[in-house]
Coordinates of C-alpha atoms in Angstrom, one line a residue:
Chain M
M14 CA -21.6 -22.1 -0.8
L15 CA -22.7 -20.6 -4.1
A16 CA -22.8 -17.1 -5.5
K17 CA -25.8 -15.5 -3.8
Q18 CA -25.6 -12.4 -5.7
V19 CA -24.6 -11.2 -9.1
I20 CA -23.5 -7.5 -9.5
E21 CA -23.1 -6.1 -13.0
A22 CA -21.3 -3.0 -14.1
D23 CA -19.7 -1.4 -17.1
V24 CA -16.6 -0.7 -15.0
L25 CA -15.6 -2.6 -11.9
C26 CA -13.0 -1.0 -9.6
I27 CA -11.4 -3.7 -7.6
G28 CA -10.1 -1.9 -4.5
G29 CA -11.5 1.4 -3.3
G30 CA -8.3 3.2 -2.4
I31 CA -7.2 6.6 -3.8
A32 CA -6.8 5.1 -7.3
G33 CA -10.0 3.0 -7.3
L34 CA -12.2 5.9 -6.1
M35 CA -10.6 8.4 -8.6
A36 CA -11.1 5.8 -11.4
A37 CA -14.7 5.3 -10.3
I38 CA -15.5 9.0 -10.1
R39 CA -14.1 9.6 -13.6
A40 CA -15.7 6.6 -15.3
S41 CA -19.0 7.5 -13.7
E42 CA -18.7 11.1 -14.9
L43 CA -18.3 9.7 -18.4
G44 CA -21.5 7.8 -18.2
A45 CA -20.4 4.3 -17.1
K46 CA -22.2 2.3 -14.6
V47 CA -19.5 1.8 -11.9
V48 CA -19.1 -0.6 -9.0
V49 CA -16.3 -0.4 -6.4
A50 CA -15.6 -3.6 -4.6
E51 CA -13.7 -3.0 -1.4
K52 CA -12.3 -5.5 1.0
G53 CA -12.5 -3.1 4.0
N54 CA -14.4 0.2 4.0
T55 CA -13.6 2.9 1.5
L56 CA -13.7 5.4 4.3
S57 CA -10.5 4.1 5.8
S58 CA -9.0 1.6 3.4
G59 CA -5.7 1.5 1.5
A60 CA -2.4 3.2 2.0
G61 CA -4.2 6.6 1.8
G62 CA -6.5 5.6 4.6
L63 CA -4.4 7.1 7.3
G64 CA -4.3 10.5 5.6
N65 CA -1.4 12.2 3.9
D66 CA 0.3 15.5 3.8
H67 CA 2.4 15.5 0.5
F68 CA 1.0 15.6 -3.0
V69 CA 3.6 15.8 -5.8
C70 CA 2.4 18.6 -8.0
Y71 CA 3.6 20.7 -10.9
I72 CA 2.0 24.2 -11.0
P73 CA 3.1 26.1 -14.1
E74 CA 2.6 29.5 -12.4
V75 CA 4.9 28.4 -9.6
H76 CA 7.4 26.1 -11.3
G77 CA 7.6 27.7 -14.7
P78 CA 6.4 26.6 -18.1
D79 CA 8.9 23.8 -18.7
V80 CA 8.1 20.6 -16.8
M81 CA 11.4 18.9 -17.6
P82 CA 13.6 20.5 -14.9
V83 CA 10.9 19.6 -12.4
I84 CA 11.0 16.0 -13.4
E85 CA 14.8 15.9 -13.3
E86 CA 14.8 17.2 -9.8
L87 CA 12.1 14.8 -8.7
R88 CA 14.1 11.9 -10.0
R89 CA 16.8 12.6 -7.4
G90 CA 14.4 11.7 -4.6
Q91 CA 12.9 8.4 -3.4
L92 CA 10.5 8.1 -6.4
G93 CA 13.5 8.2 -8.8
A94 CA 13.7 4.5 -9.5
R95 CA 10.0 4.4 -10.6
L96 CA 10.2 7.5 -12.9
K97 CA 12.4 6.0 -15.6
D98 CA 9.6 6.1 -18.1
L99 CA 9.8 9.8 -19.2
E100 CA 6.5 9.8 -21.1
K101 CA 4.6 8.3 -18.3
T102 CA 6.2 10.6 -15.8
R103 CA 5.3 13.6 -17.9
V104 CA 1.7 12.5 -18.3
W105 CA 1.4 12.2 -14.6
I106 CA 3.1 15.5 -13.7
E107 CA 1.1 17.4 -16.3
H108 CA -2.2 16.2 -14.8
T109 CA -1.4 17.0 -11.2
Y110 CA -2.5 20.6 -11.0
D111 CA -5.9 19.7 -12.4
I112 CA -6.3 17.0 -9.7
V113 CA -5.1 19.5 -7.0
K114 CA -7.8 22.0 -8.1
L115 CA -10.5 19.2 -8.1
W116 CA -9.5 17.9 -4.7
D117 CA -9.5 21.4 -3.3
Q118 CA -13.0 22.0 -4.7
W119 CA -14.3 18.7 -3.3
G120 CA -13.1 19.6 0.2
I121 CA -9.6 18.2 0.5
P122 CA -7.7 21.4 1.5
M123 CA -4.7 21.7 -0.9
K124 CA -3.6 25.1 0.4
Y125 CA -2.0 26.0 3.6
R126 CA -3.0 29.4 5.0
G127 CA -4.5 30.4 1.6
R128 CA -1.5 29.6 -0.6
Y129 CA 0.3 26.6 -2.1
E130 CA 3.0 25.4 0.3
F131 CA 5.9 23.2 -0.8
A132 CA 8.0 21.5 1.9
G133 CA 9.8 18.2 2.5
H134 CA 11.2 15.6 0.1
A135 CA 13.6 18.3 -1.3
Y136 CA 17.3 19.0 -1.0
P137 CA 18.3 22.4 0.3
G138 CA 18.9 24.6 -2.7
D139 CA 16.5 22.8 -4.9
S140 CA 15.0 25.0 -7.6
Y141 CA 11.6 23.2 -8.1
P142 CA 10.3 21.8 -4.8
C143 CA 7.1 20.1 -5.9
H144 CA 5.8 18.2 -2.8
L145 CA 2.7 20.2 -2.0
K146 CA 1.6 20.2 1.6
Y147 CA -2.1 19.3 1.8
A148 CA -4.5 18.3 4.5
G149 CA -5.3 14.8 3.4
K150 CA -6.6 13.4 6.7
K151 CA -10.2 13.1 5.4
Q152 CA -9.3 12.3 1.8
K153 CA -10.9 8.9 1.8
S154 CA -14.2 10.1 3.1
V155 CA -14.3 13.0 0.7
L156 CA -13.6 10.7 -2.3
T157 CA -16.1 8.2 -1.1
K158 CA -18.7 11.0 -0.9
E159 CA -17.8 12.3 -4.4
A160 CA -18.1 8.8 -5.8
R161 CA -21.5 8.2 -4.3
K162 CA -22.7 11.6 -5.4
R163 CA -22.1 10.4 -9.0
G164 CA -24.0 7.2 -8.6
V165 CA -21.0 4.9 -8.0
K166 CA -22.1 1.7 -6.1
I167 CA -19.7 0.9 -3.4
V168 CA -19.7 -2.7 -2.0
N169 CA -17.6 -2.8 1.1
R170 CA -16.4 -6.0 2.9
V171 CA -16.0 -8.1 -0.2
M172 CA -12.6 -9.6 -1.1
L173 CA -12.3 -10.3 -4.8
F174 CA -9.9 -13.2 -5.2
E175 CA -10.4 -14.5 -8.7
L176 CA -10.7 -12.8 -12.1
L177 CA -11.5 -14.2 -15.5
S178 CA -11.5 -12.4 -18.8
D179 CA -13.7 -14.3 -21.3
N180 CA -15.7 -13.3 -24.4
G181 CA -15.1 -9.6 -23.7
I182 CA -16.5 -9.8 -20.2
F183 CA -14.7 -9.8 -16.9
E184 CA -16.0 -12.1 -14.2
A185 CA -14.7 -11.7 -10.7
V186 CA -15.4 -13.8 -7.7
G187 CA -15.7 -12.1 -4.3
L188 CA -16.1 -13.4 -0.7
H189 CA -18.2 -11.3 1.7
T190 CA -15.9 -11.1 4.6
R191 CA -18.7 -10.8 7.2
E192 CA -21.6 -12.8 5.7
G193 CA -19.5 -15.5 4.1
H194 CA -21.3 -15.8 0.8
L195 CA -19.8 -15.4 -2.7
I196 CA -20.6 -12.5 -4.9
E197 CA -20.2 -12.7 -8.7
F198 CA -19.2 -9.5 -10.4
R199 CA -19.7 -9.1 -14.2
S200 CA -18.2 -6.1 -16.0
K201 CA -17.1 -5.0 -19.4
S202 CA -13.9 -3.4 -17.9
A203 CA -12.0 -3.8 -14.7
I204 CA -9.5 -1.6 -12.8
L205 CA -7.2 -3.1 -10.3
G206 CA -6.2 -0.8 -7.5
T207 CA -5.5 -3.2 -4.7
G208 CA -2.2 -1.6 -3.5
T209 CA 1.2 -3.0 -2.8
V210 CA 2.1 -6.1 -1.0
A211 CA 2.4 -6.4 2.8
R212 CA 2.9 -9.6 4.9
L213 CA 5.1 -11.4 2.3
Y214 CA 8.3 -10.7 4.2
Q215 CA 9.1 -10.4 7.9
G216 CA 8.6 -6.8 9.0
L217 CA 10.3 -4.8 11.8
T218 CA 8.3 -6.8 14.4
P219 CA 7.9 -10.3 13.0
G220 CA 5.7 -11.2 16.0
W221 CA 3.4 -8.3 15.2
M222 CA 2.6 -8.7 11.6
F223 CA 0.2 -5.8 10.9
N224 CA 2.8 -3.3 12.2
A225 CA 3.8 -2.1 8.7
T226 CA 3.9 1.1 6.6
R227 CA 1.1 -0.2 4.5
P228 CA -2.1 -1.8 5.7
G229 CA -1.7 -5.5 6.4
T230 CA -4.7 -6.2 4.3
L231 CA -2.9 -5.3 1.2
T232 CA -1.7 -8.7 -0.1
G233 CA -1.3 -8.2 -3.8
D234 CA -4.7 -9.6 -4.5
G235 CA -5.2 -7.6 -7.7
R236 CA -1.7 -8.4 -9.0
I237 CA -1.9 -12.1 -8.5
M238 CA -5.5 -12.2 -9.8
A239 CA -4.3 -10.5 -12.9
Y240 CA -1.4 -12.9 -13.3
R241 CA -3.7 -15.9 -12.9
A242 CA -6.0 -14.4 -15.5
G243 CA -3.1 -14.2 -17.9
A244 CA -1.8 -10.6 -17.5
E245 CA 1.9 -10.0 -17.6
L246 CA 3.8 -8.8 -14.5
F247 CA 7.2 -7.2 -14.5
N248 CA 10.2 -7.0 -12.2
V249 CA 8.5 -9.2 -9.7
E250 CA 11.9 -9.8 -8.0
T251 CA 12.2 -6.2 -6.9
L252 CA 12.4 -5.5 -3.2
E253 CA 11.6 -2.2 -1.5
H254 CA 12.1 -1.1 2.0
H255 CA 11.3 1.9 4.0
A256 CA 12.4 3.7 7.1
G257 CA 10.8 5.4 10.0
P258 CA 10.4 5.3 13.8
K259 CA 11.4 2.2 15.6
Y260 CA 9.4 0.1 16.5
Y261 CA 6.2 1.9 15.6
T262 CA 6.2 1.7 11.8
R263 CA 4.8 4.6 9.9
S264 CA 5.3 6.1 6.5
G265 CA 5.7 9.8 6.2
Q266 CA 9.4 10.3 6.8
A267 CA 9.4 13.7 5.2
T268 CA 6.8 15.0 7.6
W269 CA 9.5 15.0 10.2
V270 CA 11.4 18.3 10.8
G271 CA 14.6 17.0 12.2
I272 CA 18.1 15.7 11.5
V273 CA 19.2 12.1 11.2
R274 CA 22.1 11.8 13.7
D275 CA 24.4 9.1 15.0
P276 CA 24.7 8.3 18.8
Q277 CA 27.3 11.0 19.2
G278 CA 25.0 13.6 17.7
K279 CA 26.8 13.9 14.4
P280 CA 24.5 14.3 11.3
I281 CA 24.7 11.2 9.1
G282 CA 24.1 13.2 5.9
P283 CA 25.5 16.4 4.6
F284 CA 22.3 18.1 3.8
L285 CA 21.0 19.7 7.1
K286 CA 22.5 21.0 10.3
K287 CA 19.5 22.3 12.0
P288 CA 15.8 21.3 11.8
Y289 CA 14.0 23.6 9.4
R290 CA 10.4 23.2 8.2
K291 CA 11.1 23.5 4.5
Y292 CA 13.3 20.4 4.4
S293 CA 13.2 16.8 5.5
D294 CA 16.6 15.2 5.9
M295 CA 17.2 13.8 2.4
I296 CA 19.8 11.3 3.6
I297 CA 16.9 9.0 4.2
E298 CA 15.9 9.1 0.5
V299 CA 19.6 8.7 -0.5
N300 CA 19.8 5.5 1.6
K301 CA 16.9 4.1 3.5
G302 CA 19.1 1.2 4.5
L303 CA 21.4 3.3 6.5
F304 CA 19.6 2.6 9.8
S305 CA 20.2 -1.1 9.6
E306 CA 23.7 -0.6 8.2
Y307 CA 24.6 1.4 11.2
A308 CA 23.1 -1.1 13.6
R309 CA 24.9 -4.0 11.9
S310 CA 28.2 -2.3 12.0
G311 CA 27.8 -1.4 15.7
K312 CA 27.8 2.3 14.9
G313 CA 24.1 2.7 15.7
P314 CA 21.5 3.4 16.8
V315 CA 20.6 6.2 14.5
Y316 CA 18.2 8.9 15.7
M317 CA 15.7 11.3 14.2
D318 CA 16.6 14.3 16.2
C319 CA 14.2 17.2 16.3
R320 CA 16.1 19.1 19.1
G321 CA 16.6 22.7 18.2
I322 CA 13.4 23.0 16.3
S323 CA 11.8 26.4 16.6
K324 CA 8.5 26.8 18.4
N325 CA 6.6 27.5 15.2
D326 CA 8.2 24.7 13.2
Y327 CA 7.3 22.3 16.0
K328 CA 3.7 23.4 15.7
Y329 CA 3.9 23.1 12.0
M330 CA 5.3 19.6 12.2
Q331 CA 2.5 18.6 14.6
H332 CA -0.1 20.1 12.3
W333 CA 1.1 17.9 9.4
F334 CA 1.6 14.8 11.6
A335 CA -2.2 14.9 12.2
Q336 CA -2.8 15.2 8.4
E337 CA -0.4 12.3 7.7
G338 CA -2.3 10.1 10.1
F339 CA 0.1 10.0 13.0
G340 CA -2.7 10.4 15.6
A341 CA -2.2 7.1 17.3
F342 CA 1.6 7.5 17.2
T343 CA 1.5 11.0 18.7
D344 CA -1.0 9.8 21.4
H345 CA 1.5 7.1 22.3
L346 CA 4.4 9.6 22.5
K347 CA 2.2 11.8 24.8
A348 CA 1.2 8.8 27.0
K349 CA 4.8 7.8 27.5
G350 CA 6.0 11.3 28.1
I351 CA 8.2 11.4 25.0
D352 CA 8.8 14.9 23.8
L353 CA 10.3 15.3 20.3
R354 CA 11.8 18.6 21.3
T355 CA 14.0 16.9 23.9
N356 CA 14.0 13.2 23.0
P357 CA 15.7 12.0 19.8
I358 CA 13.7 8.9 18.5
E359 CA 15.5 5.9 17.2
W360 CA 14.8 5.1 13.6
A361 CA 15.0 1.8 11.7
T362 CA 15.1 0.5 8.2
Y363 CA 11.9 -1.4 8.0
G364 CA 11.8 -5.0 6.6
M365 CA 11.3 -5.7 3.0
R366 CA 8.0 -4.3 1.8
G367 CA 8.3 -6.8 -1.1
S368 CA 6.9 -4.7 -3.9
C369 CA 6.9 -7.7 -6.2
G370 CA 7.0 -5.4 -9.2
S371 CA 3.8 -4.5 -10.9
V372 CA 1.3 -5.5 -13.5
W373 CA 2.6 -4.6 -17.0
Q374 CA 0.8 -1.5 -18.2
D375 CA 0.8 1.1 -20.9
I376 CA 0.5 4.8 -20.4
N377 CA -3.2 4.6 -19.8
G378 CA -2.9 1.9 -17.2
Q379 CA -4.1 -0.8 -19.6
T380 CA -2.6 -4.2 -18.9
S381 CA -1.7 -6.9 -21.4
I382 CA -5.4 -8.0 -21.2
K383 CA -7.6 -5.6 -23.1
G384 CA -10.1 -3.8 -20.9
L385 CA -8.2 -4.6 -17.7
Y386 CA -6.5 -1.6 -16.2
V387 CA -4.3 -0.9 -13.1
A388 CA -3.6 2.2 -11.0
G389 CA -2.4 3.2 -7.6
D390 CA 0.6 1.4 -6.2
E391 CA 0.7 -0.7 -9.4
T392 CA 2.0 2.5 -11.1
T393 CA 4.1 4.5 -8.6
R394 CA 4.0 4.3 -4.9
S395 CA 2.6 7.7 -4.1
I396 CA -0.8 9.4 -3.6
S397 CA -0.4 11.9 -6.5
P398 CA 0.2 9.3 -9.2
A399 CA -2.4 7.1 -7.6
A400 CA -5.0 9.9 -8.0
T401 CA -3.8 10.8 -11.5
F402 CA -3.5 7.4 -13.0
G403 CA -6.7 6.3 -11.3
W404 CA -8.4 9.2 -13.1
I405 CA -6.8 8.3 -16.4
A406 CA -7.5 4.6 -16.1
G407 CA -11.1 5.4 -15.2
A408 CA -11.6 7.4 -18.4
H409 CA -10.1 4.7 -20.6
A410 CA -12.0 1.9 -18.9
A411 CA -15.3 3.8 -19.4
K412 CA -14.4 4.2 -23.1
W413 CA -13.5 0.6 -23.4
A414 CA -16.8 -0.5 -21.8
R415 CA -18.8 1.7 -24.3
N416 CA -17.3 0.0 -27.3
V417 CA -16.6 -3.6 -26.3
D418 CA -18.8 -6.4 -27.7
A419 CA -19.3 -8.4 -24.6
K420 CA -21.0 -11.8 -24.5
A421 CA -21.8 -14.1 -21.7
S422 CA -18.8 -15.9 -20.2
T423 CA -18.8 -19.7 -20.8
K424 CA -16.2 -20.3 -18.1
A425 CA -17.5 -18.4 -15.2
K426 CA -19.9 -21.0 -13.9
A427 CA -17.3 -23.7 -13.6
L428 CA -14.8 -21.3 -12.0
I429 CA -17.3 -20.2 -9.3
K430 CA -18.3 -23.8 -8.6
A431 CA -14.7 -24.8 -8.1
K432 CA -13.9 -21.9 -5.9
A433 CA -17.1 -22.4 -3.8
S434 CA -16.3 -26.1 -3.3
F435 CA -12.7 -25.2 -2.2
L436 CA -13.8 -22.6 0.3
S437 CA -16.5 -24.9 1.7
E438 CA -13.9 -27.6 2.2
I439 CA -11.7 -25.2 4.2
M440 CA -14.6 -24.1 6.3
R441 CA -15.5 -27.8 7.1
R442 CA -12.1 -28.7 8.4
E443 CA -11.9 -28.9 12.1
E444 CA -8.2 -29.2 12.7
G445 CA -5.2 -27.7 11.0
P446 CA -3.1 -24.6 10.7
D447 CA -4.8 -21.2 10.6
W448 CA -3.9 -18.4 8.2
K449 CA -1.5 -16.9 10.6
E450 CA 0.6 -20.1 10.9
V451 CA 0.8 -20.3 7.2
N452 CA 1.7 -16.6 6.9
I453 CA 4.5 -16.9 9.5
A454 CA 6.0 -19.9 7.7
L455 CA 5.8 -18.0 4.4
Q456 CA 7.5 -15.0 5.8
Q457 CA 10.3 -17.1 7.2
I458 CA 11.0 -18.7 3.9
M459 CA 10.8 -15.5 1.9
S460 CA 13.0 -13.5 4.3
E461 CA 15.6 -16.2 4.5
Y462 CA 15.7 -17.6 1.0
A463 CA 14.5 -14.7 -1.2
G464 CA 15.2 -11.7 1.0
S465 CA 17.9 -9.2 0.2
I466 CA 20.6 -12.0 0.2
R467 CA 19.9 -14.2 -2.8
S468 CA 21.7 -16.8 -4.8
E469 CA 20.7 -19.6 -7.2
S470 CA 21.0 -22.3 -4.5
L471 CA 19.0 -20.3 -1.9
L472 CA 16.3 -19.4 -4.4
E473 CA 16.0 -23.0 -5.6
A474 CA 15.7 -24.3 -2.1
G475 CA 13.3 -21.5 -1.1
H476 CA 11.1 -22.2 -4.1
R477 CA 11.0 -25.8 -3.2
H478 CA 9.9 -25.0 0.4
L479 CA 7.3 -22.6 -0.8
R480 CA 5.7 -25.2 -3.1
R481 CA 5.5 -27.7 -0.2
L482 CA 4.1 -25.0 2.0
K483 CA 1.5 -24.1 -0.6
Q484 CA 0.3 -27.6 -1.0
E485 CA 0.2 -28.2 2.7
A486 CA -1.7 -24.9 3.2
R487 CA -4.3 -25.8 0.5
D488 CA -4.8 -29.2 1.9
T489 CA -5.0 -28.4 5.6
V490 CA -5.6 -24.7 6.4
I491 CA -8.7 -24.0 8.5
A492 CA -10.9 -20.9 9.0
A493 CA -13.4 -20.4 11.8
N494 CA -15.4 -17.8 10.0
P495 CA -15.6 -15.7 6.8
H496 CA -13.1 -13.1 8.2
E497 CA -10.5 -15.8 8.7
L498 CA -11.4 -17.3 5.4
A499 CA -10.5 -14.0 3.7
R500 CA -7.2 -14.0 5.5
V501 CA -6.6 -17.5 4.2
L502 CA -7.3 -16.3 0.6
E503 CA -4.8 -13.5 1.2
V504 CA -2.1 -15.9 2.3
L505 CA -2.8 -18.2 -0.7
N506 CA -2.3 -15.1 -2.9
L507 CA 0.9 -14.3 -1.1
L508 CA 2.2 -17.8 -1.6
D509 CA 1.6 -17.5 -5.3
L510 CA 3.4 -14.2 -5.4
G511 CA 6.2 -15.6 -3.4
E512 CA 6.7 -18.3 -5.9
L513 CA 6.9 -15.7 -8.7
V514 CA 9.4 -13.7 -6.7
C515 CA 11.7 -16.8 -6.5
I516 CA 11.3 -17.5 -10.2
A517 CA 12.1 -14.0 -11.3
A518 CA 14.9 -13.5 -8.8
K519 CA 16.5 -16.7 -10.2
E520 CA 16.3 -15.3 -13.7
R521 CA 17.8 -11.9 -12.8
K522 CA 21.4 -12.9 -12.7
E523 CA 22.8 -9.6 -11.4
T524 CA 22.7 -7.4 -8.3
R525 CA 20.3 -4.4 -8.6
G526 CA 19.0 -2.3 -5.8
Q527 CA 17.9 -4.5 -2.9
H528 CA 18.1 -7.6 -5.2
N529 CA 21.5 -8.8 -4.0
R530 CA 22.7 -11.9 -5.9
M531 CA 25.7 -13.2 -4.0
D532 CA 26.6 -15.2 -7.0
Y533 CA 26.3 -12.2 -9.4
A534 CA 27.6 -9.4 -7.2
Y535 CA 27.5 -6.7 -9.8
T536 CA 24.9 -4.7 -11.7
N537 CA 24.8 -5.8 -15.3
P538 CA 24.0 -2.7 -17.5
T539 CA 22.7 -5.0 -20.3
L540 CA 20.0 -6.2 -17.9
D541 CA 18.6 -2.7 -17.2
K542 CA 15.4 -4.1 -18.7
Y543 CA 12.0 -5.3 -17.7
L544 CA 11.7 -8.9 -16.6
I545 CA 8.3 -10.1 -17.6
V546 CA 6.6 -13.1 -16.0
K547 CA 3.4 -14.5 -17.3
N548 CA 1.1 -17.5 -16.9
V549 CA 1.2 -19.7 -19.9
D550 CA -1.1 -22.8 -19.5
G551 CA -0.6 -22.7 -15.7
Q552 CA 3.1 -22.4 -15.9
P553 CA 5.1 -19.2 -15.1
V554 CA 7.2 -18.1 -18.1
T555 CA 9.8 -15.3 -18.0
E556 CA 10.8 -13.0 -20.8
W557 CA 13.2 -9.9 -21.1
R558 CA 11.8 -6.7 -22.6
Chain C
M1 CA -4.2 -4.6 22.7
P2 CA -5.7 -2.0 20.5
P3 CA -8.4 -0.9 20.5
V4 CA -9.7 -0.7 24.0
I5 CA -13.4 0.1 24.6
D6 CA -14.7 1.6 27.8
Q7 CA -18.1 0.1 28.3
K8 CA -19.2 2.9 30.5
N9 CA -18.8 5.6 27.8
C10 CA -19.6 3.5 24.7
T11 CA -23.0 4.5 23.2
Q12 CA -23.1 1.3 21.1
C13 CA -23.5 3.3 17.8
G14 CA -21.3 0.9 15.9
K15 CA -19.4 3.5 14.0
C16 CA -16.0 2.0 14.9
V17 CA -17.2 -1.4 13.7
D18 CA -18.2 0.1 10.4
I19 CA -15.1 2.1 9.6
C20 CA -12.4 -0.4 10.5
S21 CA -10.9 -1.8 7.2
E22 CA -9.0 -4.6 9.0
D23 CA -12.3 -5.6 10.7
V24 CA -10.8 -6.1 14.1
F25 CA -14.3 -5.8 15.4
Y26 CA -15.5 -8.8 13.4
G27 CA -18.5 -10.5 15.0
S28 CA -19.8 -7.4 16.8
E29 CA -23.5 -7.1 17.0
K30 CA -25.6 -4.1 16.3
K31 CA -26.6 -2.0 19.4
K32 CA -24.1 -3.8 21.6
T33 CA -20.7 -2.8 22.8
P34 CA -18.3 -3.8 20.0
L35 CA -16.1 -6.9 20.4
V36 CA -12.4 -6.5 19.7
T37 CA -12.1 -9.9 18.1
Y38 CA -8.8 -9.5 16.2
P39 CA -6.7 -6.9 18.1
E40 CA -3.4 -8.1 16.5
E41 CA -4.8 -7.1 13.0
C42 CA -5.0 -3.4 14.0
W43 CA -3.0 -1.0 11.8
H44 CA -3.2 1.8 14.4
C45 CA -4.8 4.0 11.8
N46 CA -6.9 5.6 14.5
A47 CA -10.0 5.7 12.4
C48 CA -12.1 4.1 15.1
V49 CA -10.9 6.6 17.7
E50 CA -11.5 9.6 15.4
V51 CA -15.0 8.5 14.3
C52 CA -16.2 7.8 17.8
P53 CA -18.8 10.4 18.9
A54 CA -18.5 9.6 22.6
E55 CA -15.7 11.1 24.8
G56 CA -13.4 8.5 26.3
A57 CA -15.2 5.4 24.8
I58 CA -12.4 4.1 22.7
R59 CA -8.6 4.4 22.6
L60 CA -5.7 2.4 21.1
R61 CA -3.3 0.7 23.4
T62 CA 0.2 0.4 21.8
P63 CA 1.4 -3.2 22.0
L64 CA 4.8 -3.7 23.6
P65 CA 6.5 -4.9 20.5
M66 CA 5.7 -1.5 19.0
M67 CA 7.3 0.6 21.8
V68 CA 9.0 3.8 20.6
C69 CA 12.7 3.8 21.3
Y70 CA 14.2 7.1 22.4
K71 CA 16.9 8.7 24.5

């Protein structure tokens, strides 16, 4: 198995989600030769593949000339924890209106009945609601079309799994997930937009792994490739969780026009008493863990209760459900005779999404490796920053590619040879565990030893188990075809990430957010810092910044 | 297990096979009714249902572990 094909570009976008496509469009507009390498199909891939109905946006004519009060208010919602960096937040927010106008022009309707409509993700009485309702159902096909229109080459069904920065050139190795051959990508600049991390922890339905808020194919490929290539990661120990309907996991909690109530019908939060289209129940953003807390204490279950919704608001909610990509979910409700106007739906805190932090980046998305950029979920987990920082990273990558003095890589050949031989060996094996078996074992260990309950001894033991599992997997895992081989590569990436989570979680000797250290049961204000982890000569090294 | 294809209505155009990012239809052949090879990898994004030009040719069946709980 050798690289059958070499694809060269000025700018290589790894992952064709919202960020990757926006980066590709921008870089291409600025004259770069751009290739998008996508594991699935850009028409449906990534967290934006379902659709969406909220786009964070600051419009001076609506919100006033000063952006600061808008940012302050936004920080009180679910994105707050990721908006600490004021400069970056400001850059994002100030770009949003331009993106909104572009998208609208391209055919993603950003207006509702001819005007900008803000609803959801806001507390009653907020002065600057900035979550724009938009019809994002077809956003991926529109962006794909716009990219192609500008000459961007999109290569679907290729999983990039190894990256090398050498002599000013990026070499990436990809596996064609249908044909099984390797593809070598050579570029002067690369942008990682491979999304967040699914399948690292047990989800709400451990027996049904792909039932998650993000696509199960997002396995942190870009992040771990960047790490192996020498890029710094930060706050890898961070855990994130989400909440939504039980057991049918969906994002989009703020699309619901309803009240979160206990079994006696009492609202859990103080914000809303009656469903009203302008507001989602913000108690969810205050504490997404409340659903499992109520269940654990015996006070649950907790319901999303849309009873009392007006006829027009019900229609309004259904309209946005469709844009958010709830089609399969609403078909299911219909098939089972579940009517949201009369049936409260149980909600759950979903299992750990395992954010595993992000790749270290500057305001332009540049990582600690010159010419390597990140965007999308690596920046802030939301469509609007994905679009914005994709756009920004695309511009910077194009500029970098114009000026860099790139020479041929001296290490690429050996890397590809080694990878080809490893993959061939896996394909030759006739007996052994498949990717799923490895993945289940990984999730067990992560959830039990490095989940929301952590301590030095648990993390030590978990790390030990992971190392053994990784070795065993590398030596024995099998794959019947290229599709399964790609899943194997995903799980191997997850194993590497899992190890880093254990290492960083051991180092962060405090409790912060979902990182609960039983042996350090307090938040240490002096550790309100970035915990960096990087690969130094094959060994993970941590550093506080 | 999602998706479910009705052979009677399927026009074998392959659009569902093309659009699925999880590639649950892996191994399907051109101009033949698609195979649902990896149903448990479905994300229920509905892209295959929405792209299908034929009425009643494809639907998603919600697996039991994903049943919606209500009162």
